PDB file of C-alpha atoms in Angstrom:
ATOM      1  CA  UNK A1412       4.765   3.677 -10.680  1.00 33.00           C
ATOM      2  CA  UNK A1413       4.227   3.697 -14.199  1.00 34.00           C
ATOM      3  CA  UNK A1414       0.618   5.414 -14.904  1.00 35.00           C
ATOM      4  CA  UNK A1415      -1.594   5.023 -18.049  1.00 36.00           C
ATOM      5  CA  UNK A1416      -4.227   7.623 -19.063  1.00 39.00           C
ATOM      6  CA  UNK A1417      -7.069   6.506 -20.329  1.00 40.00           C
ATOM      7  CA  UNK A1418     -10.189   8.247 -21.803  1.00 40.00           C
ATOM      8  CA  UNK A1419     -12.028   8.093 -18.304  1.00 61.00           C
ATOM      9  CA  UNK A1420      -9.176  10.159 -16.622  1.00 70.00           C
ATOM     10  CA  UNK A1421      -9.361  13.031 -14.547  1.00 72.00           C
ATOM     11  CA  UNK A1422      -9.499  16.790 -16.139  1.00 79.00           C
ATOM     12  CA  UNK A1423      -9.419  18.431 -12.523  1.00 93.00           C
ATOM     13  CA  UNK A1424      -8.143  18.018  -8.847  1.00 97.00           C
ATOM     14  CA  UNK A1425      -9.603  14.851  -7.646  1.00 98.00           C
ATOM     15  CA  UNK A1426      -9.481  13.319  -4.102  1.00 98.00           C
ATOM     16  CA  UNK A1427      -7.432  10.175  -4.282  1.00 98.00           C
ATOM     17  CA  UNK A1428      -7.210   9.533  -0.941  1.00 98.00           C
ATOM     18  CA  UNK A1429      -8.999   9.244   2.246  1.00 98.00           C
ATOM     19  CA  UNK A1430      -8.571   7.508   6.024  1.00 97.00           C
ATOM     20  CA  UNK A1431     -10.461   7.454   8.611  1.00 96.00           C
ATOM     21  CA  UNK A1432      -9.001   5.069  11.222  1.00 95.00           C
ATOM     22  CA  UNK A1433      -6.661   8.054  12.539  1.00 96.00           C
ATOM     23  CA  UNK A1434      -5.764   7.244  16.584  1.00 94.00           C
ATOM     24  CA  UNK A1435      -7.834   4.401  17.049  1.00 93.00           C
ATOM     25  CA  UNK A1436      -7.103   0.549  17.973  1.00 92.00           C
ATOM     26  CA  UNK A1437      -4.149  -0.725  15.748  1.00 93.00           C
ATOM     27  CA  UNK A1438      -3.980   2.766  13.205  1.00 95.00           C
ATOM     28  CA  UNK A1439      -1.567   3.326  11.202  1.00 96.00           C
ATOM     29  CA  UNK A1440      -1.617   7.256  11.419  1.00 97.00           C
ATOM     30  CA  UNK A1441      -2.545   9.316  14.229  1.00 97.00           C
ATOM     31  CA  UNK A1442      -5.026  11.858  12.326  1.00 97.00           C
ATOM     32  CA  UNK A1443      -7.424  10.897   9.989  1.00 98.00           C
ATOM     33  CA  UNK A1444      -6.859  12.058   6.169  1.00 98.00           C
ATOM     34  CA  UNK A1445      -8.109  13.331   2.344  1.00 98.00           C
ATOM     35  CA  UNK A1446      -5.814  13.730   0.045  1.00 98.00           C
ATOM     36  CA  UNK A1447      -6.200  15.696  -3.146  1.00 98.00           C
ATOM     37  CA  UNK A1448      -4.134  14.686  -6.711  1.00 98.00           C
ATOM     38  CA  UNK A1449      -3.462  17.479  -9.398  1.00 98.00           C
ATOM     39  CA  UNK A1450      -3.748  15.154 -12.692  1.00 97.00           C
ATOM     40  CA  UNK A1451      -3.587  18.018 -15.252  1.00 96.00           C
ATOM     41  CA  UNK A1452      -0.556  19.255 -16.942  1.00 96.00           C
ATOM     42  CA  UNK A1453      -0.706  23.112 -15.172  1.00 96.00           C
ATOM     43  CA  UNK A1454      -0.594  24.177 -11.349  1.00 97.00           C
ATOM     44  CA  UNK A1455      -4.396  25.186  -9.853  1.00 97.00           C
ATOM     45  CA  UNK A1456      -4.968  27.537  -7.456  1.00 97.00           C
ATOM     46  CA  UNK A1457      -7.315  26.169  -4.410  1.00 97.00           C
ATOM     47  CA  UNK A1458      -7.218  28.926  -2.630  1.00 97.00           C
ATOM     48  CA  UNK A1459     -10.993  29.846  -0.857  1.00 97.00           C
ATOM     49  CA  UNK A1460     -11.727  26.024  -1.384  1.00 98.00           C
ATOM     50  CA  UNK A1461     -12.663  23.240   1.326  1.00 98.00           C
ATOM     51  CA  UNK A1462     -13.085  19.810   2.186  1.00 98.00           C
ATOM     52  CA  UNK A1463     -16.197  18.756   3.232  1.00 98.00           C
ATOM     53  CA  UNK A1464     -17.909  15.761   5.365  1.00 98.00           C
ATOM     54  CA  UNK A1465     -20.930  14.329   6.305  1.00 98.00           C
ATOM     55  CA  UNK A1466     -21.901  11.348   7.539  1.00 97.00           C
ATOM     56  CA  UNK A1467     -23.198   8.012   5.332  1.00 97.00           C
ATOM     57  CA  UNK A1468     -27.121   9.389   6.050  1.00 97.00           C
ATOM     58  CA  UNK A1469     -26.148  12.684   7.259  1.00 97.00           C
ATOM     59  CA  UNK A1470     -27.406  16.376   6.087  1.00 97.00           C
ATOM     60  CA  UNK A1471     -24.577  18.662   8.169  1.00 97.00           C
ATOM     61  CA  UNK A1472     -21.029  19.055   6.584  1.00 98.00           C
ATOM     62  CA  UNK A1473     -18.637  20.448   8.441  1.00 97.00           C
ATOM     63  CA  UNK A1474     -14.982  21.355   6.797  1.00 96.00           C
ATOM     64  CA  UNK A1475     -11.365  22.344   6.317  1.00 98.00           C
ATOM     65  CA  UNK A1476     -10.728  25.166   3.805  1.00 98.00           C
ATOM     66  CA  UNK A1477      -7.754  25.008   1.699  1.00 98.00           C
ATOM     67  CA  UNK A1478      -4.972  27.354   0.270  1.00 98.00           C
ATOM     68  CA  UNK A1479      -2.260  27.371  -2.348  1.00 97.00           C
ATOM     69  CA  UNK A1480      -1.691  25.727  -5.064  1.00 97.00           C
ATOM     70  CA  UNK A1481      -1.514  21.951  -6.189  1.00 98.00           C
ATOM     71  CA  UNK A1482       1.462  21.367  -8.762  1.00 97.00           C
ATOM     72  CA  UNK A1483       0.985  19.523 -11.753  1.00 97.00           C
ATOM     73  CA  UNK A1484       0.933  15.631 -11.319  1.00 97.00           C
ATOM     74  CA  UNK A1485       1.346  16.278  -7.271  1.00 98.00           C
ATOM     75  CA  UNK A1486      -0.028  15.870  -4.020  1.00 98.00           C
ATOM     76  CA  UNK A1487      -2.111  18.393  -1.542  1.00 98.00           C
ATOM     77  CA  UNK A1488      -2.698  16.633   2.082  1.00 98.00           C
ATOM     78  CA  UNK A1489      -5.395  17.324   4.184  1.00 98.00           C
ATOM     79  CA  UNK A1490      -4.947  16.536   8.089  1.00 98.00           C
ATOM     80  CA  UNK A1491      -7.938  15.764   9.848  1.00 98.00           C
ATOM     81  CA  UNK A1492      -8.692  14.828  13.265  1.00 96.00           C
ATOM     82  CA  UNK A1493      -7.779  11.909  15.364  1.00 94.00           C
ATOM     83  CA  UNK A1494      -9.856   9.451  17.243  1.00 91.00           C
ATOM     84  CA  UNK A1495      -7.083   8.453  19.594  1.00 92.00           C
ATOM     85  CA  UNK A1496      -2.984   8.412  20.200  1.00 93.00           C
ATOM     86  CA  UNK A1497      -2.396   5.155  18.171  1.00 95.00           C
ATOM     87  CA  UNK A1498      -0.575   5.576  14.927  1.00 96.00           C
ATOM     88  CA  UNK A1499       2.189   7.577  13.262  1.00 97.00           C
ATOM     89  CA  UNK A1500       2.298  10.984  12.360  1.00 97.00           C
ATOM     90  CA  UNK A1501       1.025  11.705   8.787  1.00 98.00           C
ATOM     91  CA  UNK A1502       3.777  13.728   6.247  1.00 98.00           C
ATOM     92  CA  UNK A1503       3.514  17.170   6.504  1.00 98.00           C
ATOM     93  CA  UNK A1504      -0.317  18.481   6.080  1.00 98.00           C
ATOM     94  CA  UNK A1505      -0.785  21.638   3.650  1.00 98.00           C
ATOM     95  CA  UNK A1506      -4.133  22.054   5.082  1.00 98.00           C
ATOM     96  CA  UNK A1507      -5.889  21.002   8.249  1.00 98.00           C
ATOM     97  CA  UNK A1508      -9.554  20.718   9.468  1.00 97.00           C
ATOM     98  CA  UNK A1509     -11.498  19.889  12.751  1.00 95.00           C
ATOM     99  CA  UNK A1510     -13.429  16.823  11.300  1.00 95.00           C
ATOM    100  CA  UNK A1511     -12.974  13.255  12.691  1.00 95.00           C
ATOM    101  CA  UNK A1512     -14.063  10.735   9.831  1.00 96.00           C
ATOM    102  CA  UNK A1513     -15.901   7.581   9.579  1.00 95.00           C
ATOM    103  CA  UNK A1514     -13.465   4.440   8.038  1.00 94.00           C
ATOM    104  CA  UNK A1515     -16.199   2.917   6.870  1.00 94.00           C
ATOM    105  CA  UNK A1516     -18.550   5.322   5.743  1.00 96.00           C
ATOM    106  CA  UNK A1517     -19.336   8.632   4.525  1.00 97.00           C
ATOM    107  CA  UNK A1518     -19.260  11.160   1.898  1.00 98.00           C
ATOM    108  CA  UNK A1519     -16.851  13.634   1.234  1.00 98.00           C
ATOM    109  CA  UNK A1520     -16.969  16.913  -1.066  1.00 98.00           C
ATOM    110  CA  UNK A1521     -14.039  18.800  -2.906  1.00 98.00           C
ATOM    111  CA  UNK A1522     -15.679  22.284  -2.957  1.00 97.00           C
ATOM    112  CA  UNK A1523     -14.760  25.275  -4.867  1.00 97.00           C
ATOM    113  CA  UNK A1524     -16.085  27.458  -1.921  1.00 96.00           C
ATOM    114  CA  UNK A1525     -15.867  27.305   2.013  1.00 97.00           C
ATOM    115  CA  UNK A1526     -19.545  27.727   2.193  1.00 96.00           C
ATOM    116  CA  UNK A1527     -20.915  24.709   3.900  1.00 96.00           C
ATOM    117  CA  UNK A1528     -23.294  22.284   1.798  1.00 97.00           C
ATOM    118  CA  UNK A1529     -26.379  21.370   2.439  1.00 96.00           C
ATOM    119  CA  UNK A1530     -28.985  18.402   2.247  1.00 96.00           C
ATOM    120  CA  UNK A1531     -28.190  14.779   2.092  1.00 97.00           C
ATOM    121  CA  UNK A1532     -27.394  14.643  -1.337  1.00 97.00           C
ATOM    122  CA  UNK A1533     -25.618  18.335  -2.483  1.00 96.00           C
ATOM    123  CA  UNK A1534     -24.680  16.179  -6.245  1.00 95.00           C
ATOM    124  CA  UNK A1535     -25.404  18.773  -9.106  1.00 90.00           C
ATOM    125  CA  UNK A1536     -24.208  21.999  -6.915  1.00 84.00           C
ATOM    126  CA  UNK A1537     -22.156  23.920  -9.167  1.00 86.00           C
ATOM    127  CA  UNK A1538     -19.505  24.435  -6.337  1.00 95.00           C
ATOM    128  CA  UNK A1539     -18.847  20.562  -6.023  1.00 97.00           C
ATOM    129  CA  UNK A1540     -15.344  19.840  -7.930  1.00 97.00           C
ATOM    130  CA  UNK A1541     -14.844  16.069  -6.560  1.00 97.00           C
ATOM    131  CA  UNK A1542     -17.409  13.862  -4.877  1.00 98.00           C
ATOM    132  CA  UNK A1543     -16.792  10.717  -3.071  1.00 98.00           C
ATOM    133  CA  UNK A1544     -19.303   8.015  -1.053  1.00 98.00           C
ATOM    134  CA  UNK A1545     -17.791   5.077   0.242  1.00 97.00           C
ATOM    135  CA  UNK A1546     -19.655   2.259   2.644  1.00 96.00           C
ATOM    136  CA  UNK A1547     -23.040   2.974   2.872  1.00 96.00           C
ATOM    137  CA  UNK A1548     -23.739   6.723   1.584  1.00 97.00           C
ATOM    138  CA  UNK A1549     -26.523   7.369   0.405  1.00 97.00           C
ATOM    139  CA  UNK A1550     -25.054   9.930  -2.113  1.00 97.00           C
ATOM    140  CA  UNK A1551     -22.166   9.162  -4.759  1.00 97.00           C
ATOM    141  CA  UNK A1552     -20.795   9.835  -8.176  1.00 97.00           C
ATOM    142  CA  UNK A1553     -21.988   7.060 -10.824  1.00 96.00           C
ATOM    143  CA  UNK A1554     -23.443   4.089 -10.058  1.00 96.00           C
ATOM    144  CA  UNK A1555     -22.841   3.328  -6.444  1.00 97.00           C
ATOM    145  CA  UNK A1556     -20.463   4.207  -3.230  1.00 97.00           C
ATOM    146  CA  UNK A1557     -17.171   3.153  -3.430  1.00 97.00           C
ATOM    147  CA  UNK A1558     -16.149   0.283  -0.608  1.00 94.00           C
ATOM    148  CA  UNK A1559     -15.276   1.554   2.659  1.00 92.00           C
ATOM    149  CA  UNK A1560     -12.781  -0.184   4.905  1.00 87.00           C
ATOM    150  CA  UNK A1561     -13.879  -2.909   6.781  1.00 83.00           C
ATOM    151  CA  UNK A1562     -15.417  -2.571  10.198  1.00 72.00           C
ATOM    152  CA  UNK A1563     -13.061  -1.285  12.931  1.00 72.00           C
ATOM    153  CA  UNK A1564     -10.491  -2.115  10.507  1.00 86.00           C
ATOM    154  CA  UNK A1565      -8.107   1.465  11.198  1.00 94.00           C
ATOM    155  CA  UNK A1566      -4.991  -0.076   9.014  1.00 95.00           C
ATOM    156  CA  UNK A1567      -7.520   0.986   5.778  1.00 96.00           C
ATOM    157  CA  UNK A1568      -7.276   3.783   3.071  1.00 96.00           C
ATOM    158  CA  UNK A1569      -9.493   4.285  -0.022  1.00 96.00           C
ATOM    159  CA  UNK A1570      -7.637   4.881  -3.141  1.00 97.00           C
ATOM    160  CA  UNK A1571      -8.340   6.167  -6.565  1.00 97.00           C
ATOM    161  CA  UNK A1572      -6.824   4.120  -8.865  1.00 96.00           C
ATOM    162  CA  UNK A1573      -4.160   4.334 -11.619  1.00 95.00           C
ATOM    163  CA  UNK A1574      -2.278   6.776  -8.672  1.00 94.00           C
ATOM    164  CA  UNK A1575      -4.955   9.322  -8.908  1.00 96.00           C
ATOM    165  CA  UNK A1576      -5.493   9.280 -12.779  1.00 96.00           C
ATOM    166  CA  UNK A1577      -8.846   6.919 -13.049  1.00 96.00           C
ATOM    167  CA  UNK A1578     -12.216   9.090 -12.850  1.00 96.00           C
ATOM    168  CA  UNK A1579     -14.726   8.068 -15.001  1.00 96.00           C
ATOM    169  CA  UNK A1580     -17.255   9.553 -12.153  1.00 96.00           C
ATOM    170  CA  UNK A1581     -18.344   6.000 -11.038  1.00 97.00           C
ATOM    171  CA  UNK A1582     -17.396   5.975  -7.254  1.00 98.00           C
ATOM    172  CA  UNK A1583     -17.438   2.440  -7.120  1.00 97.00           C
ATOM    173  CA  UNK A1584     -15.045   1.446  -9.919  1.00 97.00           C
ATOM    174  CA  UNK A1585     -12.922   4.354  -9.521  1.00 97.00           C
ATOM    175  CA  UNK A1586     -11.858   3.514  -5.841  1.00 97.00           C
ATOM    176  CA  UNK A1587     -10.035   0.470  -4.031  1.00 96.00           C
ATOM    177  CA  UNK A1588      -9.550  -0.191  -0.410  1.00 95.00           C
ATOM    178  CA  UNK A1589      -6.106  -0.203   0.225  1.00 95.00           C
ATOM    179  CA  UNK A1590      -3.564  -1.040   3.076  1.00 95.00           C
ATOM    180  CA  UNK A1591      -1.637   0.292   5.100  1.00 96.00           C
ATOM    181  CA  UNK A1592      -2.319   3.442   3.798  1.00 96.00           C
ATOM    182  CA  UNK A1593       0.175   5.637   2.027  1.00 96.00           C
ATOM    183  CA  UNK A1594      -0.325   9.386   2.476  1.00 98.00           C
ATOM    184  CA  UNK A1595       1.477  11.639  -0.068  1.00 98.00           C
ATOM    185  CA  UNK A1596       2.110  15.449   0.232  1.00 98.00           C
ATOM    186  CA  UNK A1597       3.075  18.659  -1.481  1.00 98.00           C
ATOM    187  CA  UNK A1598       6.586  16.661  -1.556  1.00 98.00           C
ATOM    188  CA  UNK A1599       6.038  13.527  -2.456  1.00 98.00           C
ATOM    189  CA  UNK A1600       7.377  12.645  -6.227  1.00 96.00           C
ATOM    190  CA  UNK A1601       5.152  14.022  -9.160  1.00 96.00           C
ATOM    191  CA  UNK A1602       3.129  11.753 -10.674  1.00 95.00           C
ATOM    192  CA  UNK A1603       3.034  12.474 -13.959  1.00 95.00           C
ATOM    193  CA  UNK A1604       1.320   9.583 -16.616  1.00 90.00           C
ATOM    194  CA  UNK A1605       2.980   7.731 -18.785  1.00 79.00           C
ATOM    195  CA  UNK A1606       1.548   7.338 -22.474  1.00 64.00           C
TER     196      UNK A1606
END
């Protein structure tokens, strides 16, 4: 995958993936998933970070703290719950978390703290690394949500585009729907960009 940077590219862990059809009718993975993309050129600690989710409308996040440390250009996957048996078991998970998410909507918070977040719309708090709406949110970075997958459609991942790279803060054109979905971990090839 050849990768070029552009001026709207990420300076900081971003999520660059997430799946929500884990277990259900015709998934592709068992668990649902976010996963995180190191696009800088030096290792970053996460430890005492989370994950957070709340629904489209919702004010109650619930999530999964993190630990270690995300490699340059490389992976950090985030298991999540499963709504069912159907699917294949994700890659190895170097974190893991209780939530079971919405395919279609929702929002979902990198978070330099494990303290929960509050309200409907926590944009602007200083702890907030990464922010992502997709479907219907009714909070997102820029100037709208970025798609969700389709209805009942569990074969569905939303991607950040240019492998992770793209983040000009605009949920919408930063994120495509992609499938099947392709789950990468601690050991998948680095990434690095190619100028």
């Amino acid at each position: 995958l050849t990768v070029s940077v552009a001026s709207s590219s990420a300076t900081n862990i971003v999520i660059s993936q997430i799946y929500g059809g884990g277990g259900n009718a015709n998934a592709t993975y068992k668990n649902d998933f976010v996963e995180l993309f190191n696009p800088t050129a030096n290792a970053i600690s996460v430890n005492g970070w989370s994950v957070q989710y709340a629904s489209a409308s919702g004010s109650s996040w619930s999530g999964a703290n993190l630990s270690g440390t995300i490699e340059s250009y490389h992976y950090y996957l985030v298991q999540l719950a499963s709504g069912g048996t159907v699917g294949s078991a994700l890659p190895t998970a170097q974190a893991s978390g209780g939530m079971n998410i919405s395919a279609a909507s929702g929002k979902i918070a990198l978070v330099a703290s494990t303290t929960a977040l509050s309200g409907t719309n926590p944009l602007g708090t200083g702890s907030i690394i990464d922010f992502v709406g997709f479907g219907t949110a009714n909070a997102y970075e820029g100037s709208g949500p970025a798609a969700g997958a389709p209805s009942s459609n569990n074969t569905t991942s939303i991607l950040r585009q240019n492998g992770g790279f793209t983040d000009a803060n605009d949920n919408t054109n930063d994120f495509t729907t992609f499938s099947p979905p392709s789950p990468r971990n601690s050991a998948s090839p680095a990434n690095p960009p190619s100028i």
